[in-house]
JSON list of C-alpha atoms in Angstrom, two decimals:
[
{"chain": "A", "resi": 31, "resn": "UNK", "atom": "CA", "xyz": [109.04, -1.64, -108.66]},
{"chain": "A", "resi": 32, "resn": "UNK", "atom": "CA", "xyz": [110.07, -2.48, -105.47]},
{"chain": "A", "resi": 33, "resn": "UNK", "atom": "CA", "xyz": [112.00, -5.77, -105.06]},
{"chain": "A", "resi": 34, "resn": "UNK", "atom": "CA", "xyz": [109.89, -7.61, -102.98]},
{"chain": "A", "resi": 35, "resn": "UNK", "atom": "CA", "xyz": [106.24, -7.03, -103.93]},
{"chain": "A", "resi": 36, "resn": "UNK", "atom": "CA", "xyz": [103.36, -8.64, -101.72]},
{"chain": "A", "resi": 37, "resn": "UNK", "atom": "CA", "xyz": [99.76, -8.02, -102.12]},
{"chain": "A", "resi": 38, "resn": "UNK", "atom": "CA", "xyz": [98.39, -5.88, -98.91]},
{"chain": "A", "resi": 39, "resn": "UNK", "atom": "CA", "xyz": [95.38, -7.37, -98.00]},
{"chain": "A", "resi": 40, "resn": "UNK", "atom": "CA", "xyz": [93.19, -7.81, -96.15]},
{"chain": "A", "resi": 41, "resn": "UNK", "atom": "CA", "xyz": [93.02, -11.11, -96.34]},
{"chain": "A", "resi": 42, "resn": "UNK", "atom": "CA", "xyz": [89.64, -11.45, -93.72]},
{"chain": "A", "resi": 43, "resn": "UNK", "atom": "CA", "xyz": [88.95, -15.52, -93.46]},
{"chain": "A", "resi": 44, "resn": "UNK", "atom": "CA", "xyz": [86.93, -17.16, -91.18]},
{"chain": "A", "resi": 45, "resn": "UNK", "atom": "CA", "xyz": [88.28, -19.66, -88.53]},
{"chain": "A", "resi": 46, "resn": "UNK", "atom": "CA", "xyz": [89.41, -22.87, -89.94]},
{"chain": "A", "resi": 47, "resn": "UNK", "atom": "CA", "xyz": [89.87, -21.54, -93.35]},
{"chain": "A", "resi": 48, "resn": "UNK", "atom": "CA", "xyz": [93.05, -22.08, -95.56]},
{"chain": "A", "resi": 49, "resn": "UNK", "atom": "CA", "xyz": [94.79, -18.95, -96.62]},
{"chain": "A", "resi": 50, "resn": "UNK", "atom": "CA", "xyz": [97.48, -18.61, -99.41]},
{"chain": "A", "resi": 51, "resn": "UNK", "atom": "CA", "xyz": [99.61, -15.37, -99.66]},
{"chain": "A", "resi": 52, "resn": "UNK", "atom": "CA", "xyz": [102.28, -15.32, -102.65]},
{"chain": "A", "resi": 53, "resn": "UNK", "atom": "CA", "xyz": [105.47, -12.66, -102.64]},
{"chain": "A", "resi": 54, "resn": "UNK", "atom": "CA", "xyz": [107.45, -12.36, -105.56]},
{"chain": "A", "resi": 55, "resn": "UNK", "atom": "CA", "xyz": [110.79, -11.04, -105.90]},
{"chain": "A", "resi": 56, "resn": "UNK", "atom": "CA", "xyz": [112.89, -9.29, -108.70]},
{"chain": "A", "resi": 57, "resn": "UNK", "atom": "CA", "xyz": [116.64, -10.10, -107.88]},
{"chain": "A", "resi": 58, "resn": "UNK", "atom": "CA", "xyz": [117.39, -13.58, -109.42]},
{"chain": "A", "resi": 59, "resn": "UNK", "atom": "CA", "xyz": [120.55, -13.78, -107.36]},
{"chain": "A", "resi": 60, "resn": "UNK", "atom": "CA", "xyz": [118.38, -13.62, -104.07]},
{"chain": "A", "resi": 61, "resn": "UNK", "atom": "CA", "xyz": [119.98, -16.39, -101.91]},
{"chain": "A", "resi": 62, "resn": "UNK", "atom": "CA", "xyz": [117.45, -17.18, -99.07]},
{"chain": "A", "resi": 63, "resn": "UNK", "atom": "CA", "xyz": [113.65, -16.50, -98.01]},
{"chain": "A", "resi": 64, "resn": "UNK", "atom": "CA", "xyz": [111.79, -16.19, -95.17]},
{"chain": "A", "resi": 65, "resn": "UNK", "atom": "CA", "xyz": [108.42, -15.11, -93.50]},
{"chain": "A", "resi": 66, "resn": "UNK", "atom": "CA", "xyz": [107.87, -13.09, -90.37]},
{"chain": "A", "resi": 67, "resn": "UNK", "atom": "CA", "xyz": [104.95, -12.57, -88.61]},
{"chain": "A", "resi": 68, "resn": "UNK", "atom": "CA", "xyz": [104.06, -8.94, -87.37]},
{"chain": "A", "resi": 69, "resn": "UNK", "atom": "CA", "xyz": [101.33, -8.15, -84.74]},
{"chain": "A", "resi": 70, "resn": "UNK", "atom": "CA", "xyz": [100.06, -4.85, -84.91]},
{"chain": "A", "resi": 71, "resn": "UNK", "atom": "CA", "xyz": [102.37, -2.14, -83.23]},
{"chain": "A", "resi": 72, "resn": "UNK", "atom": "CA", "xyz": [104.74, -5.21, -81.99]},
{"chain": "A", "resi": 73, "resn": "UNK", "atom": "CA", "xyz": [108.28, -5.98, -83.73]},
{"chain": "A", "resi": 74, "resn": "UNK", "atom": "CA", "xyz": [108.63, -8.24, -86.46]},
{"chain": "A", "resi": 75, "resn": "UNK", "atom": "CA", "xyz": [109.15, -12.27, -85.62]},
{"chain": "A", "resi": 76, "resn": "UNK", "atom": "CA", "xyz": [110.67, -15.16, -87.73]},
{"chain": "A", "resi": 77, "resn": "UNK", "atom": "CA", "xyz": [107.91, -17.23, -88.57]},
{"chain": "A", "resi": 78, "resn": "UNK", "atom": "CA", "xyz": [109.97, -19.72, -90.63]},
{"chain": "A", "resi": 79, "resn": "UNK", "atom": "CA", "xyz": [112.70, -19.86, -93.34]},
{"chain": "A", "resi": 80, "resn": "UNK", "atom": "CA", "xyz": [111.63, -21.15, -96.80]},
{"chain": "A", "resi": 81, "resn": "UNK", "atom": "CA", "xyz": [113.88, -23.94, -98.34]},
{"chain": "A", "resi": 82, "resn": "UNK", "atom": "CA", "xyz": [113.95, -24.86, -101.91]},
{"chain": "A", "resi": 83, "resn": "UNK", "atom": "CA", "xyz": [112.39, -28.17, -101.48]},
{"chain": "A", "resi": 84, "resn": "UNK", "atom": "CA", "xyz": [109.38, -26.44, -99.65]},
{"chain": "A", "resi": 85, "resn": "UNK", "atom": "CA", "xyz": [108.90, -26.81, -96.01]},
{"chain": "A", "resi": 86, "resn": "UNK", "atom": "CA", "xyz": [106.32, -27.19, -93.31]},
{"chain": "A", "resi": 87, "resn": "UNK", "atom": "CA", "xyz": [105.84, -26.47, -89.63]},
{"chain": "A", "resi": 88, "resn": "UNK", "atom": "CA", "xyz": [102.81, -27.65, -88.37]},
{"chain": "A", "resi": 89, "resn": "UNK", "atom": "CA", "xyz": [99.61, -25.69, -89.78]},
{"chain": "A", "resi": 90, "resn": "UNK", "atom": "CA", "xyz": [101.97, -23.64, -92.22]},
{"chain": "A", "resi": 91, "resn": "UNK", "atom": "CA", "xyz": [103.75, -24.49, -95.44]},
{"chain": "A", "resi": 92, "resn": "UNK", "atom": "CA", "xyz": [106.35, -22.28, -97.27]},
{"chain": "A", "resi": 93, "resn": "UNK", "atom": "CA", "xyz": [107.24, -22.78, -101.03]},
{"chain": "A", "resi": 94, "resn": "UNK", "atom": "CA", "xyz": [109.84, -21.03, -103.09]},
{"chain": "A", "resi": 95, "resn": "UNK", "atom": "CA", "xyz": [109.45, -21.24, -107.09]},
{"chain": "A", "resi": 96, "resn": "UNK", "atom": "CA", "xyz": [112.75, -19.64, -108.29]},
{"chain": "A", "resi": 97, "resn": "UNK", "atom": "CA", "xyz": [111.80, -20.09, -111.72]},
{"chain": "A", "resi": 98, "resn": "UNK", "atom": "CA", "xyz": [109.08, -17.46, -111.48]},
{"chain": "A", "resi": 99, "resn": "UNK", "atom": "CA", "xyz": [110.66, -15.64, -108.52]},
{"chain": "A", "resi": 100, "resn": "UNK", "atom": "CA", "xyz": [108.00, -15.74, -105.89]},
{"chain": "A", "resi": 101, "resn": "UNK", "atom": "CA", "xyz": [107.61, -17.87, -102.29]},
{"chain": "A", "resi": 102, "resn": "UNK", "atom": "CA", "xyz": [104.31, -18.58, -100.64]},
{"chain": "A", "resi": 103, "resn": "UNK", "atom": "CA", "xyz": [102.86, -19.16, -97.30]},
{"chain": "A", "resi": 104, "resn": "UNK", "atom": "CA", "xyz": [100.14, -21.57, -96.86]},
{"chain": "A", "resi": 105, "resn": "UNK", "atom": "CA", "xyz": [98.26, -21.49, -93.28]},
{"chain": "A", "resi": 106, "resn": "UNK", "atom": "CA", "xyz": [95.60, -24.25, -92.73]},
{"chain": "A", "resi": 107, "resn": "UNK", "atom": "CA", "xyz": [93.05, -24.11, -90.40]},
{"chain": "A", "resi": 108, "resn": "UNK", "atom": "CA", "xyz": [93.46, -20.84, -89.54]},
{"chain": "A", "resi": 109, "resn": "UNK", "atom": "CA", "xyz": [93.10, -19.92, -85.78]},
{"chain": "A", "resi": 110, "resn": "UNK", "atom": "CA", "xyz": [92.25, -16.40, -84.46]},
{"chain": "A", "resi": 111, "resn": "UNK", "atom": "CA", "xyz": [95.81, -15.75, -83.30]},
{"chain": "A", "resi": 112, "resn": "UNK", "atom": "CA", "xyz": [96.89, -16.09, -86.92]},
{"chain": "A", "resi": 113, "resn": "UNK", "atom": "CA", "xyz": [95.77, -12.98, -87.48]},
{"chain": "A", "resi": 114, "resn": "UNK", "atom": "CA", "xyz": [98.57, -10.56, -88.00]},
{"chain": "A", "resi": 115, "resn": "UNK", "atom": "CA", "xyz": [100.74, -8.84, -91.12]},
{"chain": "A", "resi": 116, "resn": "UNK", "atom": "CA", "xyz": [103.02, -11.28, -93.01]},
{"chain": "A", "resi": 117, "resn": "UNK", "atom": "CA", "xyz": [106.11, -10.25, -94.43]},
{"chain": "A", "resi": 118, "resn": "UNK", "atom": "CA", "xyz": [108.06, -11.71, -97.08]},
{"chain": "A", "resi": 119, "resn": "UNK", "atom": "CA", "xyz": [111.57, -11.27, -96.84]},
{"chain": "A", "resi": 120, "resn": "UNK", "atom": "CA", "xyz": [114.80, -12.09, -99.47]},
{"chain": "A", "resi": 121, "resn": "UNK", "atom": "CA", "xyz": [117.99, -12.14, -98.72]},
{"chain": "A", "resi": 122, "resn": "UNK", "atom": "CA", "xyz": [120.05, -11.04, -101.54]},
{"chain": "A", "resi": 123, "resn": "UNK", "atom": "CA", "xyz": [123.46, -11.11, -99.82]},
{"chain": "A", "resi": 124, "resn": "UNK", "atom": "CA", "xyz": [124.43, -11.34, -96.40]},
{"chain": "A", "resi": 125, "resn": "UNK", "atom": "CA", "xyz": [123.40, -8.16, -95.17]},
{"chain": "A", "resi": 126, "resn": "UNK", "atom": "CA", "xyz": [121.27, -7.36, -97.94]},
{"chain": "A", "resi": 127, "resn": "UNK", "atom": "CA", "xyz": [117.76, -8.13, -96.49]},
{"chain": "A", "resi": 128, "resn": "UNK", "atom": "CA", "xyz": [114.82, -6.76, -98.53]},
{"chain": "A", "resi": 129, "resn": "UNK", "atom": "CA", "xyz": [111.47, -6.90, -96.60]},
{"chain": "A", "resi": 130, "resn": "UNK", "atom": "CA", "xyz": [108.14, -7.20, -98.15]},
{"chain": "A", "resi": 131, "resn": "UNK", "atom": "CA", "xyz": [105.21, -4.43, -97.00]},
{"chain": "A", "resi": 132, "resn": "UNK", "atom": "CA", "xyz": [103.33, -7.38, -95.54]},
{"chain": "A", "resi": 133, "resn": "UNK", "atom": "CA", "xyz": [100.00, -9.09, -96.27]},
{"chain": "A", "resi": 134, "resn": "UNK", "atom": "CA", "xyz": [97.51, -8.45, -93.51]},
{"chain": "A", "resi": 135, "resn": "UNK", "atom": "CA", "xyz": [95.53, -11.16, -92.16]},
{"chain": "A", "resi": 136, "resn": "UNK", "atom": "CA", "xyz": [92.54, -11.28, -90.30]},
{"chain": "A", "resi": 137, "resn": "UNK", "atom": "CA", "xyz": [90.91, -14.48, -88.94]},
{"chain": "A", "resi": 138, "resn": "UNK", "atom": "CA", "xyz": [87.24, -13.92, -87.73]},
{"chain": "A", "resi": 139, "resn": "UNK", "atom": "CA", "xyz": [84.96, -16.34, -85.63]},
{"chain": "B", "resi": 250, "resn": "UNK", "atom": "CA", "xyz": [113.84, -13.76, -75.65]},
{"chain": "B", "resi": 251, "resn": "UNK", "atom": "CA", "xyz": [117.12, -12.10, -77.35]},
{"chain": "B", "resi": 252, "resn": "UNK", "atom": "CA", "xyz": [117.77, -9.53, -74.93]},
{"chain": "B", "resi": 253, "resn": "UNK", "atom": "CA", "xyz": [117.43, -6.48, -76.81]},
{"chain": "B", "resi": 254, "resn": "UNK", "atom": "CA", "xyz": [116.19, -3.45, -75.48]},
{"chain": "B", "resi": 255, "resn": "UNK", "atom": "CA", "xyz": [115.53, 0.06, -77.34]},
{"chain": "B", "resi": 256, "resn": "UNK", "atom": "CA", "xyz": [115.03, 3.40, -75.95]},
{"chain": "B", "resi": 257, "resn": "UNK", "atom": "CA", "xyz": [113.31, 5.76, -75.99]},
{"chain": "B", "resi": 258, "resn": "UNK", "atom": "CA", "xyz": [110.50, 3.89, -76.86]},
{"chain": "B", "resi": 259, "resn": "UNK", "atom": "CA", "xyz": [108.54, 7.33, -78.32]},
{"chain": "B", "resi": 260, "resn": "UNK", "atom": "CA", "xyz": [110.23, 10.62, -78.66]},
{"chain": "B", "resi": 261, "resn": "UNK", "atom": "CA", "xyz": [108.51, 13.65, -80.47]},
{"chain": "B", "resi": 262, "resn": "UNK", "atom": "CA", "xyz": [111.22, 16.48, -81.31]},
{"chain": "B", "resi": 263, "resn": "UNK", "atom": "CA", "xyz": [111.29, 19.25, -83.51]},
{"chain": "B", "resi": 264, "resn": "UNK", "atom": "CA", "xyz": [113.02, 19.66, -87.07]},
{"chain": "B", "resi": 265, "resn": "UNK", "atom": "CA", "xyz": [116.54, 20.32, -86.66]},
{"chain": "B", "resi": 266, "resn": "UNK", "atom": "CA", "xyz": [117.23, 18.70, -83.18]},
{"chain": "B", "resi": 267, "resn": "UNK", "atom": "CA", "xyz": [119.56, 15.89, -82.81]},
{"chain": "B", "resi": 268, "resn": "UNK", "atom": "CA", "xyz": [118.21, 12.84, -82.04]},
{"chain": "B", "resi": 269, "resn": "UNK", "atom": "CA", "xyz": [119.69, 9.21, -80.65]},
{"chain": "B", "resi": 270, "resn": "UNK", "atom": "CA", "xyz": [118.25, 5.71, -80.17]},
{"chain": "B", "resi": 271, "resn": "UNK", "atom": "CA", "xyz": [119.93, 3.28, -78.51]},
{"chain": "B", "resi": 272, "resn": "UNK", "atom": "CA", "xyz": [119.98, -0.41, -78.81]},
{"chain": "B", "resi": 273, "resn": "UNK", "atom": "CA", "xyz": [121.22, -2.87, -76.04]},
{"chain": "B", "resi": 274, "resn": "UNK", "atom": "CA", "xyz": [122.07, -6.52, -75.99]},
{"chain": "B", "resi": 275, "resn": "UNK", "atom": "CA", "xyz": [122.78, -8.48, -73.25]},
{"chain": "B", "resi": 276, "resn": "UNK", "atom": "CA", "xyz": [124.04, -11.50, -75.14]},
{"chain": "B", "resi": 277, "resn": "UNK", "atom": "CA", "xyz": [127.30, -10.47, -76.76]},
{"chain": "B", "resi": 278, "resn": "UNK", "atom": "CA", "xyz": [126.10, -10.90, -80.88]},
{"chain": "B", "resi": 279, "resn": "UNK", "atom": "CA", "xyz": [128.28, -9.73, -83.14]},
{"chain": "B", "resi": 280, "resn": "UNK", "atom": "CA", "xyz": [125.91, -8.19, -85.91]},
{"chain": "B", "resi": 281, "resn": "UNK", "atom": "CA", "xyz": [123.47, -5.80, -84.98]},
{"chain": "B", "resi": 282, "resn": "UNK", "atom": "CA", "xyz": [121.18, -3.67, -87.52]},
{"chain": "B", "resi": 283, "resn": "UNK", "atom": "CA", "xyz": [119.04, -0.75, -87.59]},
{"chain": "B", "resi": 284, "resn": "UNK", "atom": "CA", "xyz": [115.65, -0.58, -89.91]},
{"chain": "B", "resi": 285, "resn": "UNK", "atom": "CA", "xyz": [113.20, 1.64, -90.27]},
{"chain": "B", "resi": 286, "resn": "UNK", "atom": "CA", "xyz": [109.36, 0.65, -91.05]},
{"chain": "B", "resi": 287, "resn": "UNK", "atom": "CA", "xyz": [106.95, 2.95, -92.82]},
{"chain": "B", "resi": 288, "resn": "UNK", "atom": "CA", "xyz": [103.38, 2.59, -93.97]},
{"chain": "B", "resi": 289, "resn": "UNK", "atom": "CA", "xyz": [103.89, 0.94, -97.37]},
{"chain": "B", "resi": 290, "resn": "UNK", "atom": "CA", "xyz": [107.19, 0.22, -97.32]},
{"chain": "B", "resi": 291, "resn": "UNK", "atom": "CA", "xyz": [108.82, -2.67, -95.78]},
{"chain": "B", "resi": 292, "resn": "UNK", "atom": "CA", "xyz": [111.33, -2.46, -93.24]},
{"chain": "B", "resi": 293, "resn": "UNK", "atom": "CA", "xyz": [114.27, -0.65, -94.65]},
{"chain": "B", "resi": 294, "resn": "UNK", "atom": "CA", "xyz": [118.01, -1.00, -93.63]},
{"chain": "B", "resi": 295, "resn": "UNK", "atom": "CA", "xyz": [119.79, 2.15, -92.08]},
{"chain": "B", "resi": 296, "resn": "UNK", "atom": "CA", "xyz": [123.35, 0.93, -91.18]},
{"chain": "B", "resi": 297, "resn": "UNK", "atom": "CA", "xyz": [124.57, -2.02, -89.83]},
{"chain": "B", "resi": 298, "resn": "UNK", "atom": "CA", "xyz": [127.36, -3.24, -87.51]},
{"chain": "B", "resi": 299, "resn": "UNK", "atom": "CA", "xyz": [129.58, -6.42, -87.56]},
{"chain": "B", "resi": 300, "resn": "UNK", "atom": "CA", "xyz": [131.84, -5.64, -84.28]},
{"chain": "B", "resi": 301, "resn": "UNK", "atom": "CA", "xyz": [132.76, -2.92, -82.47]},
{"chain": "B", "resi": 302, "resn": "UNK", "atom": "CA", "xyz": [133.74, -0.02, -84.54]},
{"chain": "B", "resi": 303, "resn": "UNK", "atom": "CA", "xyz": [133.03, -1.96, -87.45]},
{"chain": "B", "resi": 304, "resn": "UNK", "atom": "CA", "xyz": [129.84, -0.16, -89.29]},
{"chain": "B", "resi": 305, "resn": "UNK", "atom": "CA", "xyz": [128.68, -0.10, -92.83]},
{"chain": "B", "resi": 306, "resn": "UNK", "atom": "CA", "xyz": [125.52, 1.34, -94.93]},
{"chain": "B", "resi": 307, "resn": "UNK", "atom": "CA", "xyz": [122.27, 0.14, -95.51]},
{"chain": "B", "resi": 308, "resn": "UNK", "atom": "CA", "xyz": [119.72, 1.18, -98.21]},
{"chain": "B", "resi": 309, "resn": "UNK", "atom": "CA", "xyz": [118.74, 4.24, -96.68]},
{"chain": "B", "resi": 310, "resn": "UNK", "atom": "CA", "xyz": [121.62, 5.46, -94.79]},
{"chain": "B", "resi": 311, "resn": "UNK", "atom": "CA", "xyz": [121.45, 9.60, -95.66]},
{"chain": "B", "resi": 312, "resn": "UNK", "atom": "CA", "xyz": [120.82, 11.49, -92.70]},
{"chain": "B", "resi": 313, "resn": "UNK", "atom": "CA", "xyz": [121.84, 8.85, -90.11]},
{"chain": "B", "resi": 314, "resn": "UNK", "atom": "CA", "xyz": [124.97, 7.86, -88.21]},
{"chain": "B", "resi": 315, "resn": "UNK", "atom": "CA", "xyz": [125.77, 4.93, -86.04]},
{"chain": "B", "resi": 316, "resn": "UNK", "atom": "CA", "xyz": [128.64, 4.20, -83.41]},
{"chain": "B", "resi": 317, "resn": "UNK", "atom": "CA", "xyz": [129.55, 1.20, -81.61]},
{"chain": "B", "resi": 318, "resn": "UNK", "atom": "CA", "xyz": [131.79, 1.55, -79.06]},
{"chain": "B", "resi": 319, "resn": "UNK", "atom": "CA", "xyz": [130.84, -1.65, -77.09]},
{"chain": "B", "resi": 320, "resn": "UNK", "atom": "CA", "xyz": [129.42, -4.90, -78.09]},
{"chain": "B", "resi": 321, "resn": "UNK", "atom": "CA", "xyz": [126.40, -4.50, -76.33]},
{"chain": "B", "resi": 322, "resn": "UNK", "atom": "CA", "xyz": [125.44, -1.25, -77.45]},
{"chain": "B", "resi": 323, "resn": "UNK", "atom": "CA", "xyz": [124.64, 0.38, -81.01]},
{"chain": "B", "resi": 324, "resn": "UNK", "atom": "CA", "xyz": [123.35, 3.79, -81.05]},
{"chain": "B", "resi": 325, "resn": "UNK", "atom": "CA", "xyz": [121.73, 5.42, -84.08]},
{"chain": "B", "resi": 326, "resn": "UNK", "atom": "CA", "xyz": [122.25, 9.28, -84.57]},
{"chain": "B", "resi": 327, "resn": "UNK", "atom": "CA", "xyz": [119.98, 11.63, -86.65]},
{"chain": "B", "resi": 328, "resn": "UNK", "atom": "CA", "xyz": [122.22, 14.84, -86.67]},
{"chain": "B", "resi": 329, "resn": "UNK", "atom": "CA", "xyz": [119.44, 17.15, -87.67]},
{"chain": "B", "resi": 330, "resn": "UNK", "atom": "CA", "xyz": [116.14, 15.72, -87.59]},
{"chain": "B", "resi": 331, "resn": "UNK", "atom": "CA", "xyz": [113.54, 16.10, -90.59]},
{"chain": "B", "resi": 332, "resn": "UNK", "atom": "CA", "xyz": [109.97, 15.06, -90.82]},
{"chain": "B", "resi": 333, "resn": "UNK", "atom": "CA", "xyz": [110.87, 12.64, -93.50]},
{"chain": "B", "resi": 334, "resn": "UNK", "atom": "CA", "xyz": [112.67, 10.99, -90.59]},
{"chain": "B", "resi": 335, "resn": "UNK", "atom": "CA", "xyz": [109.42, 10.13, -88.62]},
{"chain": "B", "resi": 336, "resn": "UNK", "atom": "CA", "xyz": [109.23, 6.55, -88.40]},
{"chain": "B", "resi": 337, "resn": "UNK", "atom": "CA", "xyz": [109.20, 3.40, -86.00]},
{"chain": "B", "resi": 338, "resn": "UNK", "atom": "CA", "xyz": [112.84, 2.38, -85.82]},
{"chain": "B", "resi": 339, "resn": "UNK", "atom": "CA", "xyz": [113.58, -1.16, -85.30]},
{"chain": "B", "resi": 340, "resn": "UNK", "atom": "CA", "xyz": [116.88, -2.28, -83.77]},
{"chain": "B", "resi": 341, "resn": "UNK", "atom": "CA", "xyz": [117.82, -6.40, -84.63]},
{"chain": "B", "resi": 342, "resn": "UNK", "atom": "CA", "xyz": [120.49, -8.67, -83.89]},
{"chain": "B", "resi": 343, "resn": "UNK", "atom": "CA", "xyz": [121.44, -11.58, -85.86]},
{"chain": "B", "resi": 344, "resn": "UNK", "atom": "CA", "xyz": [121.66, -14.83, -83.34]},
{"chain": "B", "resi": 345, "resn": "UNK", "atom": "CA", "xyz": [122.77, -17.55, -85.19]},
{"chain": "B", "resi": 346, "resn": "UNK", "atom": "CA", "xyz": [125.15, -15.81, -87.50]},
{"chain": "B", "resi": 347, "resn": "UNK", "atom": "CA", "xyz": [122.84, -16.66, -90.15]},
{"chain": "B", "resi": 348, "resn": "UNK", "atom": "CA", "xyz": [121.91, -13.59, -91.26]},
{"chain": "B", "resi": 349, "resn": "UNK", "atom": "CA", "xyz": [118.19, -14.16, -92.20]},
{"chain": "B", "resi": 350, "resn": "UNK", "atom": "CA", "xyz": [117.11, -15.17, -88.61]},
{"chain": "B", "resi": 351, "resn": "UNK", "atom": "CA", "xyz": [116.39, -11.80, -86.93]},
{"chain": "B", "resi": 352, "resn": "UNK", "atom": "CA", "xyz": [115.69, -11.04, -83.66]},
{"chain": "B", "resi": 353, "resn": "UNK", "atom": "CA", "xyz": [114.10, -7.44, -83.72]},
{"chain": "B", "resi": 354, "resn": "UNK", "atom": "CA", "xyz": [113.56, -5.18, -80.46]},
{"chain": "B", "resi": 355, "resn": "UNK", "atom": "CA", "xyz": [110.57, -3.49, -79.84]},
{"chain": "B", "resi": 356, "resn": "UNK", "atom": "CA", "xyz": [110.99, -0.30, -81.59]},
{"chain": "B", "resi": 357, "resn": "UNK", "atom": "CA", "xyz": [111.33, 3.18, -81.25]},
{"chain": "B", "resi": 358, "resn": "UNK", "atom": "CA", "xyz": [108.40, 5.35, -82.47]},
{"chain": "B", "resi": 359, "resn": "UNK", "atom": "CA", "xyz": [109.87, 8.88, -83.52]},
{"chain": "B", "resi": 360, "resn": "UNK", "atom": "CA", "xyz": [107.79, 12.26, -84.54]},
{"chain": "B", "resi": 361, "resn": "UNK", "atom": "CA", "xyz": [109.53, 14.78, -85.62]},
{"chain": "B", "resi": 362, "resn": "UNK", "atom": "CA", "xyz": [107.46, 18.02, -85.95]}
]
């Protein structure tokens, strides 16, 4: 079993839709959590950190559920430019960062 | 722009040949990382460095070595490339000192025939 698991998708949604991704992790001692975005054949880029209390950045909302060991990303009012692969990242201990394989999102006109 | 450049960006080589990938940063950040990315897998840490001549192994270090003789350069070497090392290799730096916030180079696509 992978340490960080994501539904690979693809999620195909129309512009303006709300879409949510979940990610589960297996290490209960994991300390910090992140979502990265990766465009096709490009490098990953940090989208947002995920805080215990949940956090929002514009149309993006991230939540953490430690008891069930999952994190989520909600995208509201999807734009064409949101099309990308979203990577869930879990930091176990300093340099022990574990990446999920990613969830692919395509937003269609 | 965190000032990271990787070279070469693309390389095709044959099994058994040595390969060195270079990561160069312009801003003197302490922590540098090498990851590989393969279909169906998340990025996996190969090696990382926390200063000049200070390096440590990651999750998938077998078959790879690294060197950091200057703050700005982190080299990844495949002593004898194998087809299983065909991958996209990303260098990353930690800018803020908070390990989770990484900035990546554009990647080096390596094909081992």
